PDB file of C-alpha atoms and ligand atoms in Angstrom:
ATOM      1  CA  MET O   1      -7.747  -0.083 -18.767  1.00 81.00           C
ATOM      2  CA  SER O   2      -5.129   1.372 -16.417  1.00 90.00           C
ATOM      3  CA  TYR O   3      -5.465   1.777 -12.636  1.00 95.00           C
ATOM      4  CA  PHE O   4      -6.674   5.001 -11.004  1.00 96.00           C
ATOM      5  CA  PRO O   5      -4.158   6.083  -8.328  1.00 96.00           C
ATOM      6  CA  LEU O   6      -5.816   7.039  -5.060  1.00 96.00           C
ATOM      7  CA  PHE O   7      -4.778   7.481  -1.430  1.00 96.00           C
ATOM      8  CA  MET O   8      -7.144   5.646   0.869  1.00 96.00           C
ATOM      9  CA  ASP O   9      -7.848   6.099   4.568  1.00 96.00           C
ATOM     10  CA  MET O  10      -7.491   2.524   5.781  1.00 95.00           C
ATOM     11  CA  SER O  11      -7.938   3.128   9.491  1.00 92.00           C
ATOM     12  CA  GLY O  12     -11.084   1.271  10.505  1.00 91.00           C
ATOM     13  CA  LEU O  13     -11.103  -0.967   7.439  1.00 96.00           C
ATOM     14  CA  LYS O  14     -11.010  -4.700   8.102  1.00 97.00           C
ATOM     15  CA  VAL O  15      -8.358  -6.499   6.105  1.00 98.00           C
ATOM     16  CA  LEU O  16      -8.034 -10.232   5.484  1.00 98.00           C
ATOM     17  CA  VAL O  17      -4.754 -11.702   4.251  1.00 98.00           C
ATOM     18  CA  VAL O  18      -4.988 -15.281   2.957  1.00 98.00           C
ATOM     19  CA  GLY O  19      -1.581 -16.980   3.029  1.00 98.00           C
ATOM     20  CA  GLY O  20       1.346 -16.625   5.382  1.00 98.00           C
ATOM     21  CA  GLY O  21       4.415 -17.141   3.194  1.00 98.00           C
ATOM     22  CA  VAL O  22       7.103 -14.846   1.790  1.00 98.00           C
ATOM     23  CA  ILE O  23       4.812 -12.587  -0.223  1.00 98.00           C
ATOM     24  CA  ALA O  24       2.074 -12.402   2.428  1.00 98.00           C
ATOM     25  CA  THR O  25       4.786 -11.224   4.839  1.00 98.00           C
ATOM     26  CA  GLU O  26       5.898  -8.482   2.418  1.00 98.00           C
ATOM     27  CA  LYS O  27       2.309  -7.272   2.078  1.00 98.00           C
ATOM     28  CA  LEU O  28       1.765  -7.395   5.864  1.00 98.00           C
ATOM     29  CA  GLU O  29       4.916  -5.321   6.477  1.00 98.00           C
ATOM     30  CA  LYS O  30       3.349  -2.509   4.449  1.00 97.00           C
ATOM     31  CA  LEU O  31      -0.255  -2.887   5.654  1.00 97.00           C
ATOM     32  CA  VAL O  32       0.565  -2.566   9.383  1.00 97.00           C
ATOM     33  CA  ASP O  33       1.589   1.067   8.814  1.00 95.00           C
ATOM     34  CA  PHE O  34      -1.980   1.840   7.734  1.00 95.00           C
ATOM     35  CA  THR O  35      -4.271  -0.405   9.805  1.00 96.00           C
ATOM     36  CA  LYS O  36      -3.902  -2.967  12.576  1.00 95.00           C
ATOM     37  CA  GLU O  37      -7.324  -4.521  11.906  1.00 98.00           C
ATOM     38  CA  ILE O  38      -5.775  -7.403  10.027  1.00 98.00           C
ATOM     39  CA  THR O  39      -6.698 -11.086  10.092  1.00 98.00           C
ATOM     40  CA  VAL O  40      -4.490 -13.758   8.548  1.00 98.00           C
ATOM     41  CA  ILE O  41      -5.834 -17.134   7.432  1.00 98.00           C
ATOM     42  CA  THR O  42      -3.128 -19.546   6.365  1.00 98.00           C
ATOM     43  CA  LYS O  43      -2.392 -23.231   6.242  1.00 98.00           C
ATOM     44  CA  GLU O  44       1.243 -22.682   7.260  1.00 98.00           C
ATOM     45  CA  ILE O  45       2.786 -19.609   8.793  1.00 98.00           C
ATOM     46  CA  SER O  46       6.294 -18.368   8.065  1.00 98.00           C
ATOM     47  CA  GLU O  47       8.566 -17.051  10.799  1.00 98.00           C
ATOM     48  CA  GLY O  48       8.409 -13.490   9.385  1.00 98.00           C
ATOM     49  CA  ALA O  49       4.597 -13.369   9.204  1.00 98.00           C
ATOM     50  CA  ASP O  50       4.290 -14.872  12.680  1.00 98.00           C
ATOM     51  CA  GLN O  51       6.574 -12.204  14.156  1.00 98.00           C
ATOM     52  CA  LEU O  52       4.521  -9.400  12.574  1.00 98.00           C
ATOM     53  CA  ILE O  53       1.263 -10.944  13.815  1.00 98.00           C
ATOM     54  CA  LYS O  54       2.615 -11.088  17.376  1.00 98.00           C
ATOM     55  CA  LYS O  55       4.259  -7.644  17.268  1.00 98.00           C
ATOM     56  CA  TYR O  56       1.107  -5.856  16.075  1.00 98.00           C
ATOM     57  CA  SER O  57      -1.461  -8.132  17.804  1.00 98.00           C
ATOM     58  CA  LEU O  58      -3.045  -9.175  14.514  1.00 98.00           C
ATOM     59  CA  THR O  59      -5.513 -12.086  14.360  1.00 98.00           C
ATOM     60  CA  LEU O  60      -4.288 -15.446  13.082  1.00 98.00           C
ATOM     61  CA  HIS O  61      -6.379 -18.459  12.055  1.00 98.00           C
ATOM     62  CA  GLN O  62      -4.024 -21.229  11.100  1.00 98.00           C
ATOM     63  CA  ARG O  63      -6.101 -23.383   8.759  1.00 98.00           C
ATOM     64  CA  MET O  64      -7.157 -23.723   5.126  1.00 98.00           C
ATOM     65  CA  TYR O  65      -9.294 -20.969   3.607  1.00 98.00           C
ATOM     66  CA  GLN O  66     -13.026 -21.823   3.662  1.00 98.00           C
ATOM     67  CA  THR O  67     -15.739 -20.307   1.485  1.00 98.00           C
ATOM     68  CA  GLY O  68     -17.407 -17.512   3.443  1.00 97.00           C
ATOM     69  CA  ASP O  69     -14.206 -16.422   5.237  1.00 98.00           C
ATOM     70  CA  ILE O  70     -14.188 -13.143   3.303  1.00 98.00           C
ATOM     71  CA  ASN O  71     -17.542 -12.053   4.766  1.00 97.00           C
ATOM     72  CA  GLY O  72     -17.297  -8.964   6.957  1.00 97.00           C
ATOM     73  CA  PHE O  73     -13.973  -7.794   5.507  1.00 98.00           C
ATOM     74  CA  ASP O  74     -13.506  -4.634   3.410  1.00 98.00           C
ATOM     75  CA  ILE O  75     -10.269  -5.653   1.748  1.00 98.00           C
ATOM     76  CA  VAL O  76      -8.920  -9.121   0.980  1.00 98.00           C
ATOM     77  CA  ILE O  77      -5.348  -9.862  -0.091  1.00 98.00           C
ATOM     78  CA  VAL O  78      -4.867 -13.342  -1.479  1.00 98.00           C
ATOM     79  CA  ALA O  79      -1.207 -14.331  -1.257  1.00 98.00           C
ATOM     80  CA  THR O  80      -1.087 -18.094  -1.557  1.00 98.00           C
ATOM     81  CA  ASP O  81       0.673 -20.387  -4.020  1.00 95.00           C
ATOM     82  CA  THR O  82      -2.690 -21.866  -5.068  1.00 93.00           C
ATOM     83  CA  VAL O  83      -3.813 -19.972  -8.173  1.00 89.00           C
ATOM     84  CA  GLU O  84      -7.274 -21.619  -8.316  1.00 95.00           C
ATOM     85  CA  LEU O  85      -7.950 -20.251  -4.830  1.00 97.00           C
ATOM     86  CA  HIS O  86      -7.187 -16.708  -6.025  1.00 97.00           C
ATOM     87  CA  LYS O  87      -9.766 -17.057  -8.790  1.00 97.00           C
ATOM     88  CA  ALA O  88     -12.318 -18.644  -6.438  1.00 98.00           C
ATOM     89  CA  ILE O  89     -11.978 -15.900  -3.796  1.00 98.00           C
ATOM     90  CA  TYR O  90     -12.190 -13.165  -6.438  1.00 98.00           C
ATOM     91  CA  GLU O  91     -15.390 -14.713  -7.837  1.00 97.00           C
ATOM     92  CA  GLU O  92     -16.813 -15.198  -4.344  1.00 98.00           C
ATOM     93  CA  SER O  93     -16.210 -11.517  -3.574  1.00 98.00           C
ATOM     94  CA  ARG O  94     -18.185 -10.248  -6.602  1.00 97.00           C
ATOM     95  CA  SER O  95     -21.502 -10.291  -4.764  1.00 94.00           C
ATOM     96  CA  GLU O  96     -20.071  -8.306  -1.827  1.00 93.00           C
ATOM     97  CA  ARG O  97     -18.556  -4.847  -1.485  1.00 94.00           C
ATOM     98  CA  ILE O  98     -15.092  -6.278  -0.932  1.00 97.00           C
ATOM     99  CA  LEU O  99     -11.948  -5.132  -2.735  1.00 98.00           C
ATOM    100  CA  VAL O 100      -9.581  -7.944  -3.674  1.00 98.00           C
ATOM    101  CA  ASN O 101      -5.882  -8.006  -4.421  1.00 98.00           C
ATOM    102  CA  SER O 102      -4.462 -11.235  -5.762  1.00 98.00           C
ATOM    103  CA  VAL O 103      -0.668 -11.350  -5.771  1.00 97.00           C
ATOM    104  CA  ASP O 104      -0.230 -13.495  -8.826  1.00 94.00           C
ATOM    105  CA  ASN O 105      -2.836 -12.440 -11.359  1.00 94.00           C
ATOM    106  CA  THR O 106      -4.168  -8.972 -12.160  1.00 95.00           C
ATOM    107  CA  ASP O 107      -7.315 -10.622 -13.614  1.00 95.00           C
ATOM    108  CA  TYR O 108      -8.319 -11.265  -9.991  1.00 97.00           C
ATOM    109  CA  CYS O 109      -7.434  -7.811  -8.652  1.00 97.00           C
ATOM    110  CA  ASP O 110      -9.608  -4.762  -7.921  1.00 97.00           C
ATOM    111  CA  PHE O 111      -6.427  -2.957  -6.933  1.00 97.00           C
ATOM    112  CA  ILE O 112      -2.694  -3.599  -6.977  1.00 98.00           C
ATOM    113  CA  PHE O 113       0.063  -2.598  -4.578  1.00 98.00           C
ATOM    114  CA  PRO O 114       2.262   0.268  -5.711  1.00 98.00           C
ATOM    115  CA  SER O 115       5.892   0.844  -4.897  1.00 98.00           C
ATOM    116  CA  TYR O 116       6.120   3.954  -2.735  1.00 98.00           C
ATOM    117  CA  VAL O 117       8.329   6.463  -0.972  1.00 97.00           C
ATOM    118  CA  GLN O 118       7.041   8.021   2.229  1.00 96.00           C
ATOM    119  CA  LYS O 119       8.802  10.921   3.901  1.00 96.00           C
ATOM    120  CA  GLY O 120       6.664  12.768   6.440  1.00 96.00           C
ATOM    121  CA  ASP O 121       3.402  13.792   4.772  1.00 96.00           C
ATOM    122  CA  LEU O 122       4.823  13.203   1.300  1.00 98.00           C
ATOM    123  CA  THR O 123       3.893   9.942  -0.420  1.00 98.00           C
ATOM    124  CA  ILE O 124       4.957   9.164  -3.970  1.00 98.00           C
ATOM    125  CA  ALA O 125       3.539   5.950  -5.399  1.00 98.00           C
ATOM    126  CA  PHE O 126       4.663   4.190  -8.572  1.00 98.00           C
ATOM    127  CA  SER O 127       2.913   1.541 -10.599  1.00 97.00           C
ATOM    128  CA  THR O 128       3.518  -0.178 -13.890  1.00 97.00           C
ATOM    129  CA  GLY O 129       0.078  -1.805 -13.767  1.00 96.00           C
ATOM    130  CA  GLY O 130       1.704  -5.210 -13.442  1.00 96.00           C
ATOM    131  CA  ALA O 131       3.939  -4.757 -16.521  1.00 96.00           C
ATOM    132  CA  SER O 132       7.162  -4.788 -14.493  1.00 97.00           C
ATOM    133  CA  PRO O 133       7.170  -4.804 -10.674  1.00 98.00           C
ATOM    134  CA  ALA O 134      11.001  -4.769 -10.876  1.00 98.00           C
ATOM    135  CA  PHE O 135      10.792  -1.433 -12.698  1.00 98.00           C
ATOM    136  CA  ALA O 136       8.399  -0.040 -10.054  1.00 98.00           C
ATOM    137  CA  LYS O 137      10.947  -1.009  -7.381  1.00 98.00           C
ATOM    138  CA  GLN O 138      13.845   0.595  -9.262  1.00 98.00           C
ATOM    139  CA  ILE O 139      12.127   3.925  -9.894  1.00 98.00           C
ATOM    140  CA  ARG O 140      11.044   3.988  -6.228  1.00 98.00           C
ATOM    141  CA  ARG O 141      14.707   3.554  -5.207  1.00 98.00           C
ATOM    142  CA  HIS O 142      15.730   6.365  -7.553  1.00 97.00           C
ATOM    143  CA  PHE O 143      13.245   8.816  -6.025  1.00 97.00           C
ATOM    144  CA  GLU O 144      14.041   7.690  -2.482  1.00 96.00           C
ATOM    145  CA  LYS O 145      17.559   9.040  -3.075  1.00 95.00           C
ATOM    146  CA  ILE O 146      16.564  12.399  -4.528  1.00 95.00           C
ATOM    147  CA  ILE O 147      13.788  13.404  -2.130  1.00 97.00           C
ATOM    148  CA  PRO O 148      15.442  15.296   0.752  1.00 96.00           C
ATOM    149  CA  ASP O 149      14.683  14.148   4.307  1.00 95.00           C
ATOM    150  CA  SER O 150      13.915  17.778   5.163  1.00 97.00           C
ATOM    151  CA  VAL O 151      10.671  17.502   3.177  1.00 98.00           C
ATOM    152  CA  GLY O 152       8.907  16.197   6.304  1.00 98.00           C
ATOM    153  CA  ASP O 153       9.710  19.352   8.291  1.00 98.00           C
ATOM    154  CA  PHE O 154       8.930  21.586   5.317  1.00 98.00           C
ATOM    155  CA  LEU O 155       5.457  20.040   4.890  1.00 98.00           C
ATOM    156  CA  GLN O 156       4.785  20.368   8.630  1.00 98.00           C
ATOM    157  CA  LYS O 157       5.613  24.058   8.353  1.00 97.00           C
ATOM    158  CA  MET O 158       3.300  24.457   5.331  1.00 97.00           C
ATOM    159  CA  LYS O 159       0.522  22.598   7.151  1.00 97.00           C
ATOM    160  CA  GLY O 160       0.878  24.982  10.095  1.00 96.00           C
ATOM    161  CA  LEU O 161       0.645  28.010   7.823  1.00 96.00           C
ATOM    162  CA  ARG O 162      -2.537  26.649   6.183  1.00 94.00           C
ATOM    163  CA  SER O 163      -4.313  26.765   9.517  1.00 93.00           C
ATOM    164  CA  THR O 164      -3.038  30.204  10.567  1.00 95.00           C
ATOM    165  CA  ILE O 165      -3.199  32.338   7.393  1.00 94.00           C
ATOM    166  CA  PRO O 166      -6.695  33.035   6.032  1.00 93.00           C
ATOM    167  CA  LYS O 167      -7.569  31.555   2.610  1.00 93.00           C
ATOM    168  CA  GLY O 168      -7.401  33.764  -0.476  1.00 95.00           C
ATOM    169  CA  LYS O 169      -5.283  34.934  -3.426  1.00 95.00           C
ATOM    170  CA  GLU O 170      -2.534  36.407  -1.238  1.00 95.00           C
ATOM    171  CA  ARG O 171      -2.077  33.122   0.588  1.00 95.00           C
ATOM    172  CA  MET O 172      -1.959  31.144  -2.674  1.00 96.00           C
ATOM    173  CA  LYS O 173       0.807  33.374  -4.035  1.00 97.00           C
ATOM    174  CA  TYR O 174       2.751  33.229  -0.775  1.00 97.00           C
ATOM    175  CA  PHE O 175       2.563  29.419  -0.626  1.00 97.00           C
ATOM    176  CA  ASP O 176       3.724  29.130  -4.241  1.00 98.00           C
ATOM    177  CA  THR O 177       6.732  31.335  -3.453  1.00 98.00           C
ATOM    178  CA  LEU O 178       7.676  29.303  -0.368  1.00 98.00           C
ATOM    179  CA  VAL O 179       7.457  26.017  -2.302  1.00 98.00           C
ATOM    180  CA  GLU O 180       9.446  27.359  -5.278  1.00 98.00           C
ATOM    181  CA  GLU O 181      12.143  28.568  -2.889  1.00 98.00           C
ATOM    182  CA  TYR O 182      12.261  25.153  -1.171  1.00 98.00           C
ATOM    183  CA  PHE O 183      12.641  23.451  -4.565  1.00 97.00           C
ATOM    184  CA  ARG O 184      15.417  25.822  -5.690  1.00 97.00           C
ATOM    185  CA  LYS O 185      17.397  25.030  -2.548  1.00 97.00           C
ATOM    186  CA  ASN O 186      16.752  21.294  -2.296  1.00 96.00           C
ATOM    187  CA  PHE O 187      16.360  19.898  -5.813  1.00 91.00           C
ATOM    188  CA  LYS O 188      18.974  20.057  -8.561  1.00 77.00           C
TER     189      LYS O 188
HETATM  190  C1  SHN U 201       0.409  -6.983 -10.155  1.00 56.03           C
HETATM  191  C2  SHN U 201       1.092  -6.927  -8.775  1.00 56.03           C
HETATM  192  C3  SHN U 201       0.032  -7.379  -7.791  1.00 56.03           C
HETATM  193  C4  SHN U 201       0.288  -7.001  -6.348  1.00 56.03           C
HETATM  194  O1  SHN U 201       1.136  -7.644  -5.723  1.00 56.03           O
HETATM  195  O2  SHN U 201      -0.399  -6.086  -5.866  1.00 56.03           O
HETATM  196  C5  SHN U 201       2.330  -7.785  -8.712  1.00 56.03           C
HETATM  197  C6  SHN U 201       2.429  -9.052  -9.253  1.00 56.03           C
HETATM  198  C7  SHN U 201       3.600  -9.826  -9.399  1.00 56.03           C
HETATM  199  N1  SHN U 201       4.844  -9.483  -8.932  1.00 56.03           N
HETATM  200  C8  SHN U 201       5.749 -10.419  -9.339  1.00 56.03           C
HETATM  201  C9  SHN U 201       7.141 -10.375  -9.174  1.00 56.03           C
HETATM  202  C10 SHN U 201       7.860  -9.402  -8.454  1.00 56.03           C
HETATM  203  N2  SHN U 201       7.309  -8.439  -7.619  1.00 56.03           N
HETATM  204  C11 SHN U 201       8.310  -7.691  -7.083  1.00 56.03           C
HETATM  205  C12 SHN U 201       8.120  -6.619  -6.203  1.00 56.03           C
HETATM  206  C13 SHN U 201       6.973  -5.891  -5.976  1.00 56.03           C
HETATM  207  N3  SHN U 201       5.739  -6.167  -6.532  1.00 56.03           N
HETATM  208  C14 SHN U 201       4.861  -5.172  -6.280  1.00 56.03           C
HETATM  209  C15 SHN U 201       3.589  -5.077  -6.797  1.00 56.03           C
HETATM  210  C16 SHN U 201       2.937  -5.916  -7.694  1.00 56.03           C
HETATM  211  N4  SHN U 201       3.350  -7.179  -8.028  1.00 56.03           N
HETATM  212  C17 SHN U 201       1.684  -5.544  -8.412  1.00 56.03           C
HETATM  213  C18 SHN U 201       2.050  -4.732  -9.682  1.00 56.03           C
HETATM  214  C19 SHN U 201       2.802  -3.447  -9.407  1.00 56.03           C
HETATM  215  C20 SHN U 201       3.391  -2.805 -10.617  1.00 56.03           C
HETATM  216  O3  SHN U 201       3.497  -3.388 -11.691  1.00 56.03           O
HETATM  217  O4  SHN U 201       3.749  -1.632 -10.512  1.00 56.03           O
HETATM  218  C21 SHN U 201       5.523  -4.079  -5.478  1.00 56.03           C
HETATM  219  C22 SHN U 201       5.699  -2.876  -6.420  1.00 56.03           C
HETATM  220  C23 SHN U 201       4.717  -3.592  -4.292  1.00 56.03           C
HETATM  221  C24 SHN U 201       4.450  -4.587  -3.184  1.00 56.03           C
HETATM  222  O5  SHN U 201       4.602  -5.807  -3.369  1.00 56.03           O
HETATM  223  O6  SHN U 201       4.055  -4.103  -2.114  1.00 56.03           O
HETATM  224  C25 SHN U 201       6.890  -4.724  -5.049  1.00 56.03           C
HETATM  225  C26 SHN U 201       8.116  -3.800  -5.071  1.00 56.03           C
HETATM  226  C27 SHN U 201       8.125  -2.960  -3.814  1.00 56.03           C
HETATM  227  C28 SHN U 201       9.318  -2.095  -3.669  1.00 56.03           C
HETATM  228  O7  SHN U 201      10.438  -2.619  -3.495  1.00 56.03           O
HETATM  229  O8  SHN U 201       9.147  -0.863  -3.664  1.00 56.03           O
HETATM  230  C29 SHN U 201       9.562  -8.164  -7.586  1.00 56.03           C
HETATM  231  C30 SHN U 201      10.915  -7.556  -7.239  1.00 56.03           C
HETATM  232  C31 SHN U 201      11.397  -7.938  -5.860  1.00 56.03           C
HETATM  233  O9  SHN U 201      10.696  -8.609  -5.089  1.00 56.03           O
HETATM  234  O10 SHN U 201      12.547  -7.571  -5.586  1.00 56.03           O
HETATM  235  C32 SHN U 201       9.296  -9.245  -8.432  1.00 56.03           C
HETATM  236  C33 SHN U 201      10.295 -10.049  -9.295  1.00 56.03           C
HETATM  237  C34 SHN U 201      10.698  -9.218 -10.539  1.00 56.03           C
HETATM  238  C35 SHN U 201       9.560  -9.030 -11.554  1.00 56.03           C
HETATM  239  O11 SHN U 201       8.855 -10.004 -11.872  1.00 56.03           O
HETATM  240  O12 SHN U 201       9.425  -7.888 -12.041  1.00 56.03           O
HETATM  241  C36 SHN U 201       5.041 -11.457 -10.043  1.00 56.03           C
HETATM  242  C37 SHN U 201       5.672 -12.676 -10.708  1.00 56.03           C
HETATM  243  C38 SHN U 201       5.943 -13.767  -9.662  1.00 56.03           C
HETATM  244  C39 SHN U 201       6.704 -14.933 -10.291  1.00 56.03           C
HETATM  245  O13 SHN U 201       7.421 -14.745 -11.287  1.00 56.03           O
HETATM  246  O14 SHN U 201       6.534 -16.054  -9.742  1.00 56.03           O
HETATM  247  C40 SHN U 201       3.704 -11.088 -10.055  1.00 56.03           C
HETATM  248  C41 SHN U 201       2.549 -11.826 -10.678  1.00 56.03           C
HETATM  249  C42 SHN U 201       2.571 -11.676 -12.174  1.00 56.03           C
HETATM  250  O15 SHN U 201       3.150 -10.739 -12.741  1.00 56.03           O
HETATM  251  O16 SHN U 201       1.971 -12.572 -12.806  1.00 56.03           O
HETATM  252  N1  NAI U 202       2.883  -9.723  -6.074  1.00 56.03           N
HETATM  253  C1  NAI U 202       4.142  -9.920  -5.815  1.00 56.03           C
HETATM  254  O1  NAI U 202       4.837  -8.995  -5.433  1.00 56.03           O
HETATM  255  C2  NAI U 202       4.751 -11.290  -6.043  1.00 56.03           C
HETATM  256  C3  NAI U 202       3.923 -12.399  -6.175  1.00 56.03           C
HETATM  257  N2  NAI U 202       4.444 -13.668  -6.276  1.00 56.03           N
HETATM  258  C4  NAI U 202       3.466 -14.796  -6.285  1.00 56.03           C
HETATM  259  O2  NAI U 202       2.960 -14.896  -4.934  1.00 56.03           O
HETATM  260  C5  NAI U 202       2.504 -16.216  -4.661  1.00 56.03           C
HETATM  261  C6  NAI U 202       2.908 -16.656  -3.246  1.00 56.03           C
HETATM  262  O3  NAI U 202       4.313 -16.782  -3.185  1.00 56.03           O
HETATM  263  P1  NAI U 202       5.073 -17.072  -1.797  1.00 56.03           P
HETATM  264  O4  NAI U 202       4.562 -16.202  -0.721  1.00 56.03           O
HETATM  265  O5  NAI U 202       6.540 -17.034  -2.115  1.00 56.03           O
HETATM  266  O6  NAI U 202       4.638 -18.591  -1.511  1.00 56.03           O
HETATM  267  P2  NAI U 202       4.810 -19.413  -0.157  1.00 56.03           P
HETATM  268  O7  NAI U 202       4.829 -20.850  -0.550  1.00 56.03           O
HETATM  269  O8  NAI U 202       5.933 -18.850   0.675  1.00 56.03           O
HETATM  270  O9  NAI U 202       3.458 -19.102   0.640  1.00 56.03           O
HETATM  271  C7  NAI U 202       2.207 -19.594   0.288  1.00 56.03           C
HETATM  272  C8  NAI U 202       1.317 -19.531   1.511  1.00 56.03           C
HETATM  273  O10 NAI U 202      -0.027 -19.815   1.157  1.00 56.03           O
HETATM  274  C9  NAI U 202      -0.588 -20.687   2.150  1.00 56.03           C
HETATM  275  N3  NAI U 202      -1.704 -21.425   1.518  1.00 56.03           N
HETATM  276  C10 NAI U 202      -1.673 -22.167   0.384  1.00 56.03           C
HETATM  277  N4  NAI U 202      -2.905 -22.658   0.118  1.00 56.03           N
HETATM  278  C11 NAI U 202      -3.729 -22.211   1.109  1.00 56.03           C
HETATM  279  C12 NAI U 202      -5.131 -22.378   1.405  1.00 56.03           C
HETATM  280  N5  NAI U 202      -5.925 -23.076   0.605  1.00 56.03           N
HETATM  281  N6  NAI U 202      -5.640 -21.753   2.501  1.00 56.03           N
HETATM  282  C13 NAI U 202      -4.828 -21.030   3.316  1.00 56.03           C
HETATM  283  N7  NAI U 202      -3.506 -20.853   3.092  1.00 56.03           N
HETATM  284  C14 NAI U 202      -2.971 -21.428   2.013  1.00 56.03           C
HETATM  285  C15 NAI U 202       0.574 -21.574   2.571  1.00 56.03           C
HETATM  286  O11 NAI U 202       0.348 -22.170   3.832  1.00 56.03           O
HETATM  287  C16 NAI U 202       1.713 -20.540   2.599  1.00 56.03           C
HETATM  288  O12 NAI U 202       1.740 -19.884   3.857  1.00 56.03           O
HETATM  289  C17 NAI U 202       3.070 -17.083  -5.789  1.00 56.03           C
HETATM  290  O13 NAI U 202       1.961 -17.461  -6.603  1.00 56.03           O
HETATM  291  C18 NAI U 202       4.028 -16.185  -6.552  1.00 56.03           C
HETATM  292  O14 NAI U 202       3.998 -16.427  -7.931  1.00 56.03           O
HETATM  293  C19 NAI U 202       5.798 -13.855  -6.255  1.00 56.03           C
HETATM  294  C20 NAI U 202       6.681 -12.780  -6.195  1.00 56.03           C
HETATM  295  C21 NAI U 202       6.210 -11.425  -6.071  1.00 56.03           C
END
């Protein structure tokens, strides 16, 4: 079965990252844009992860993962080099309402990280469902180039109009026209 794409409000969600190496750092770099309620449990901490933890005042427990550590978290990202641990944490989480992402095996994932482009209020996410992360990265780079930076301002303008013009058929038509015009001018 493929993955349902959704955009989640993560503010207020408690996130646990297990592992503090190269991949944990990459995941942390993305997560801090969406929530600062992040705890890291790791045997060893890399320079990059440590800097992020300090910069964003995240919580660090430098030790081995222990059964029960996932309790109280909403989302757990397991980014260690110990595959058995990924399976064990996934299985442990099944009796709780905790969503798990395991960086090395989709069998132990409730969700996977997409590649994404974010410009203002526009977010475009790409996923190959684990088939080829390299492809997800490449298509993200392609779209990054073709989405104009002006899209942020344009969406701010549209957002403003939504709150000033009353709802109805006229408004729908007007919005369609404005968007079509923006596309004609900014996309080839
Ligand atoms: C399933 C998933 C789980 C998850 O991490 O959530 C997963 C799993 C694995 N990735 C592996 C390898 C690589 N991952 C990347 C890069 C990214 N990986 C990301 C997501 C995901 N990776 C999820 C699926 C997403 C999807 O398919 O669409 C991205 C999109 C998002 C992000 O990480 O935030 C980010 C690009 C961000 C960007 O640039 O936009 C690169 C390229 C690079 O780093 O330059 C490589 C090497 C090239 C290659 O293998 O393709 C390996 C093998 C490890 C090994 O061989 O040892 C596994 C495990 C396995 O497949 O068994
Ligand atoms: N999803 C993705 O995008 C990608 C995933 N991977 C996979 O990610 C995994 C991690 O790779 P790296 O970050 O490069 O490894 P790494 O060796 O840099 O980091 C592993 C981290 O896990 C910690 N750790 C190990 N066992 C632990 C335990 N029991 N409790 C607490 N912490 C523990 C270590 O202290 C270390 O900080 C590998 O299995 C690799 O195959 C690799 C490339 C991309």
